[in-house]
Short mmCIF file of C-alpha atoms in Angstrom, two decimals:
data_model
loop_
_atom_site.label_atom_id
_atom_site.label_comp_id
_atom_site.label_asym_id
_atom_site.label_seq_id
_atom_site.Cartn_x
_atom_site.Cartn_y
_atom_site.Cartn_z
CA GLY A 209 118.16 48.46 116.01
CA GLU A 210 119.66 45.08 115.50
CA ASN A 211 117.25 41.33 114.04
CA VAL A 212 119.54 38.22 114.40
CA GLU A 213 117.25 35.35 112.32
CA GLN A 214 118.80 31.58 112.87
CA HIS A 215 118.21 28.71 110.36
CA PRO A 216 116.70 25.32 110.97
CA SER A 217 115.51 25.44 113.80
CA THR A 218 116.10 21.55 114.32
CA LEU A 219 118.78 20.34 112.94
CA SER A 220 119.33 16.29 112.24
CA VAL A 221 122.83 15.04 110.92
CA GLN A 222 123.96 11.20 110.69
CA GLU A 223 127.61 10.68 112.74
CA GLY A 224 130.41 11.61 110.63
CA ASP A 225 128.21 14.13 108.51
CA SER A 226 128.17 17.84 107.94
CA ALA A 227 126.07 20.30 110.05
CA VAL A 228 125.43 24.02 109.13
CA ILE A 229 123.55 26.95 110.75
CA LYS A 230 122.59 30.09 109.43
CA CYS A 231 122.45 33.54 110.94
CA THR A 232 121.41 36.77 109.36
CA TYR A 233 121.87 40.14 110.84
CA SER A 234 119.97 43.68 109.73
CA ASP A 235 122.26 46.43 111.03
CA SER A 236 125.25 46.70 108.63
CA ALA A 237 127.57 47.73 111.35
CA SER A 238 127.64 44.99 113.51
CA ASN A 239 131.03 43.29 114.11
CA TYR A 240 130.88 41.16 116.50
CA PHE A 241 129.81 37.31 116.06
CA PRO A 242 129.53 34.30 119.15
CA TRP A 243 127.90 31.33 118.58
CA TYR A 244 127.33 29.40 121.86
CA LYS A 245 127.03 25.93 122.42
CA GLN A 246 123.49 24.74 124.86
CA GLU A 247 123.46 21.43 126.24
CA LEU A 248 120.84 19.94 127.93
CA GLY A 249 120.03 21.41 131.24
CA LYS A 250 123.71 23.10 130.75
CA ARG A 251 124.65 26.95 130.33
CA PRO A 252 125.65 28.44 126.91
CA GLN A 253 129.24 27.63 126.20
CA LEU A 254 131.32 30.70 123.49
CA ILE A 255 132.83 27.76 121.14
CA ILE A 256 134.00 29.97 118.06
CA ASP A 257 133.32 33.95 117.39
CA ILE A 258 134.50 35.65 114.45
CA ARG A 259 134.48 39.54 114.54
CA SER A 260 134.22 41.97 111.11
CA ASN A 261 137.59 42.42 109.84
CA VAL A 262 138.09 38.83 109.39
CA GLY A 263 135.70 36.41 106.47
CA GLU A 264 136.76 33.02 107.93
CA LYS A 265 138.08 31.39 111.06
CA LYS A 266 138.45 27.91 111.93
CA ASP A 267 139.04 25.86 114.92
CA GLN A 268 139.98 22.33 114.35
CA ARG A 269 135.82 20.37 112.99
CA ILE A 270 134.49 23.80 113.99
CA ALA A 271 134.30 26.91 111.18
CA VAL A 272 132.21 29.86 110.64
CA THR A 273 132.38 32.15 108.01
CA LEU A 274 130.43 35.94 108.36
CA ASN A 275 129.23 37.50 104.95
CA LYS A 276 129.57 41.24 105.53
CA THR A 277 127.84 42.13 102.24
CA ALA A 278 124.87 39.91 102.32
CA LYS A 279 124.68 40.69 106.12
CA HIS A 280 124.78 36.49 107.05
CA PHE A 281 127.53 34.09 109.01
CA SER A 282 127.75 30.30 108.96
CA LEU A 283 128.52 27.69 111.59
CA HIS A 284 129.90 24.48 110.06
CA ILE A 285 130.74 21.41 112.21
CA THR A 286 131.84 18.74 109.65
CA GLU A 287 132.08 14.49 111.31
CA THR A 288 129.89 15.21 113.59
CA GLN A 289 129.88 13.32 116.96
CA PRO A 290 126.85 12.43 119.30
CA GLU A 291 128.65 15.36 121.54
CA ASP A 292 128.41 17.64 119.67
CA SER A 293 124.40 17.75 120.01
CA ALA A 294 123.35 20.14 121.26
CA VAL A 295 121.01 24.20 121.21
CA TYR A 296 123.54 26.66 119.03
CA PHE A 297 123.11 30.26 119.31
CA CYS A 298 124.13 32.64 117.18
CA ALA A 299 124.06 36.38 118.20
CA ALA A 300 125.42 39.91 117.00
CA ARG A 301 127.39 42.86 118.29
CA ASP A 302 125.70 46.55 117.41
CA ASN A 303 127.54 49.53 117.39
CA PHE A 304 126.41 50.09 120.32
CA ASN A 305 127.61 46.65 121.98
CA LYS A 306 124.85 45.37 122.41
CA PHE A 307 124.24 41.97 121.75
CA TYR A 308 120.75 39.88 119.77
CA PHE A 309 120.52 36.43 119.81
CA GLY A 310 119.60 33.86 117.65
CA SER A 311 116.51 31.67 118.60
CA GLY A 312 118.52 28.50 118.45
CA THR A 313 119.11 25.46 116.39
CA LYS A 314 118.73 22.04 118.43
CA LEU A 315 121.01 19.21 116.37
CA ASN A 316 120.63 15.77 116.71
CA VAL A 317 123.71 13.95 115.60
CA LYS A 318 122.17 10.47 114.98
CA PRO A 319 124.73 7.88 116.07
CA GLU B 1121 133.28 25.09 134.76
CA THR B 1122 133.32 27.67 138.32
CA GLY B 1123 133.73 31.29 136.92
CA VAL B 1124 131.14 31.87 136.80
CA THR B 1125 127.73 30.64 139.21
CA GLN B 1126 124.50 31.27 140.69
CA THR B 1127 122.63 30.88 143.63
CA PRO B 1128 120.04 29.14 144.29
CA ARG B 1129 119.91 26.37 141.20
CA HIS B 1130 116.02 25.64 141.62
CA LEU B 1131 112.84 29.13 142.73
CA VAL B 1132 109.74 27.95 143.27
CA MET B 1133 107.75 31.30 143.82
CA GLY B 1134 104.03 32.65 144.90
CA MET B 1135 103.36 36.02 143.31
CA THR B 1136 103.69 37.56 146.59
CA ASN B 1137 107.09 36.85 147.81
CA LYS B 1138 110.28 38.19 147.22
CA LYS B 1139 113.35 36.62 147.00
CA SER B 1140 116.82 36.75 145.35
CA LEU B 1141 118.97 35.53 143.02
CA LYS B 1142 122.92 35.92 143.43
CA CYS B 1143 125.49 35.72 141.09
CA GLU B 1144 129.57 35.30 141.78
CA GLN B 1145 132.22 35.47 139.28
CA HIS B 1146 135.60 34.70 139.58
CA LEU B 1147 137.39 35.45 136.84
CA GLY B 1148 138.44 38.84 137.01
CA HIS B 1149 136.32 40.19 134.56
CA ASN B 1150 134.20 43.96 134.68
CA ALA B 1151 131.01 43.02 133.04
CA MET B 1152 128.10 41.70 134.42
CA TYR B 1153 124.93 40.38 132.21
CA TRP B 1154 121.41 39.06 133.44
CA TYR B 1155 119.51 37.21 131.14
CA LYS B 1156 115.88 35.06 130.31
CA GLN B 1157 115.66 32.36 128.98
CA SER B 1158 112.04 31.20 127.76
CA ALA B 1159 110.97 27.92 125.85
CA LYS B 1160 111.22 28.11 122.21
CA LYS B 1161 112.97 31.91 122.54
CA PRO B 1162 116.15 33.96 122.15
CA LEU B 1163 117.68 34.38 125.31
CA GLU B 1164 116.95 38.48 126.04
CA LEU B 1165 118.98 40.14 127.22
CA MET B 1166 117.66 41.73 130.69
CA PHE B 1167 120.60 44.12 132.52
CA VAL B 1168 124.23 45.04 131.66
CA TYR B 1169 126.48 46.49 134.08
CA ASN B 1170 130.53 47.21 133.90
CA PHE B 1171 132.62 48.43 136.45
CA LYS B 1172 129.93 47.98 138.60
CA GLU B 1173 127.61 50.62 136.90
CA GLN B 1174 124.47 49.85 135.33
CA THR B 1175 124.89 50.46 131.48
CA GLU B 1176 121.40 48.78 129.73
CA ASN B 1177 118.33 47.83 131.21
CA ASN B 1178 116.22 46.52 128.46
CA SER B 1179 112.76 47.41 129.18
CA VAL B 1180 112.60 45.19 132.26
CA PRO B 1181 110.00 45.36 134.20
CA SER B 1182 109.83 47.03 137.88
CA ARG B 1183 109.57 43.99 139.28
CA PHE B 1184 113.15 42.70 138.59
CA SER B 1185 115.21 45.27 140.23
CA PRO B 1186 119.39 44.53 139.82
CA GLU B 1187 121.75 45.21 142.03
CA CYS B 1188 125.84 45.06 141.55
CA PRO B 1189 127.94 46.21 144.52
CA ASN B 1190 130.93 44.88 142.63
CA SER B 1191 132.27 43.43 139.62
CA SER B 1192 132.26 40.35 141.56
CA HIS B 1193 128.56 39.76 141.98
CA LEU B 1194 125.06 40.37 140.51
CA PHE B 1195 121.58 40.15 141.64
CA LEU B 1196 118.34 39.63 141.24
CA HIS B 1197 116.04 40.89 142.90
CA LEU B 1198 112.13 39.51 142.50
CA HIS B 1199 108.79 40.74 143.76
CA THR B 1200 105.36 40.30 142.81
CA LEU B 1201 106.37 37.70 139.67
CA GLN B 1202 103.91 36.63 137.45
CA PRO B 1203 104.19 33.16 135.56
CA GLU B 1204 105.00 34.51 132.87
CA ASP B 1205 107.90 35.48 134.34
CA SER B 1206 109.24 31.47 134.69
CA ALA B 1207 111.87 30.88 132.55
CA LEU B 1208 115.66 29.92 132.93
CA TYR B 1209 118.07 33.30 133.86
CA LEU B 1210 121.21 33.14 133.37
CA CYS B 1211 123.85 35.75 134.65
CA ALA B 1212 126.66 36.04 132.06
CA SER B 1213 129.98 37.86 132.75
CA SER B 1214 132.91 39.04 130.15
CA PRO B 1215 136.83 40.95 130.73
CA GLU B 1216 134.76 44.10 129.82
CA ARG B 1217 131.64 45.33 128.39
CA ASP B 1218 131.87 43.79 124.52
CA TYR B 1219 134.36 41.08 124.73
CA GLU B 1220 133.07 37.30 124.94
CA GLN B 1221 130.79 36.40 127.52
CA TYR B 1222 130.99 33.36 129.94
CA PHE B 1223 127.60 32.27 131.12
CA GLY B 1224 126.32 30.34 134.20
CA PRO B 1225 124.54 27.92 135.01
CA GLY B 1226 121.19 29.42 135.28
CA THR B 1227 118.32 29.61 138.21
CA ARG B 1228 115.61 27.18 137.00
CA LEU B 1229 112.75 29.67 138.20
CA THR B 1230 109.02 29.09 138.30
CA VAL B 1231 106.79 31.55 139.19
CA THR B 1232 102.67 29.42 140.87
#
């Protein structure tokens, strides 16, 4: 089955800097890759996603890149703000429409 | 924020109790999911329902029993749980099974 690994587990950046979170997956047939943000005590919320026929997608300060050959995808947050502090989860959907989640990255943006 | 709701938000139960978690979605979605979120572990998919039919049981112990009476409601019936079952249980829904998911606020379960 699919195996999703996420790094780093914790990330601390200064406000205004960029943050990058990387996930790797094992099943080359996986075709959909969402990213979720979970603030402390709240539900995970979808912030951006990318499908396997696209290499990059951007939404304001958030972007996701996908490298199908290397089987990794990354979340990029530019001009970070304190409200970006949260746990971020990546996920991959395999050919059987089953979702596999990464273990999460706790992002701390220091003012 | 009211698209997917879950009750109760917090639950403390003994190992011999029987309780149920409820999830309701107001988004007109056809697929619903139960996830378990334990500390320092990835989100674990437990069950998937698509058009009220269970399409996936991810090797979940029988002390967890799901029920989906219609596309808007999903239950998780609990009995004879173990302390290691203490976790945040999240419900999610999506338009259909292979679309992006929207999560409920979760039920924080503590088994004593």
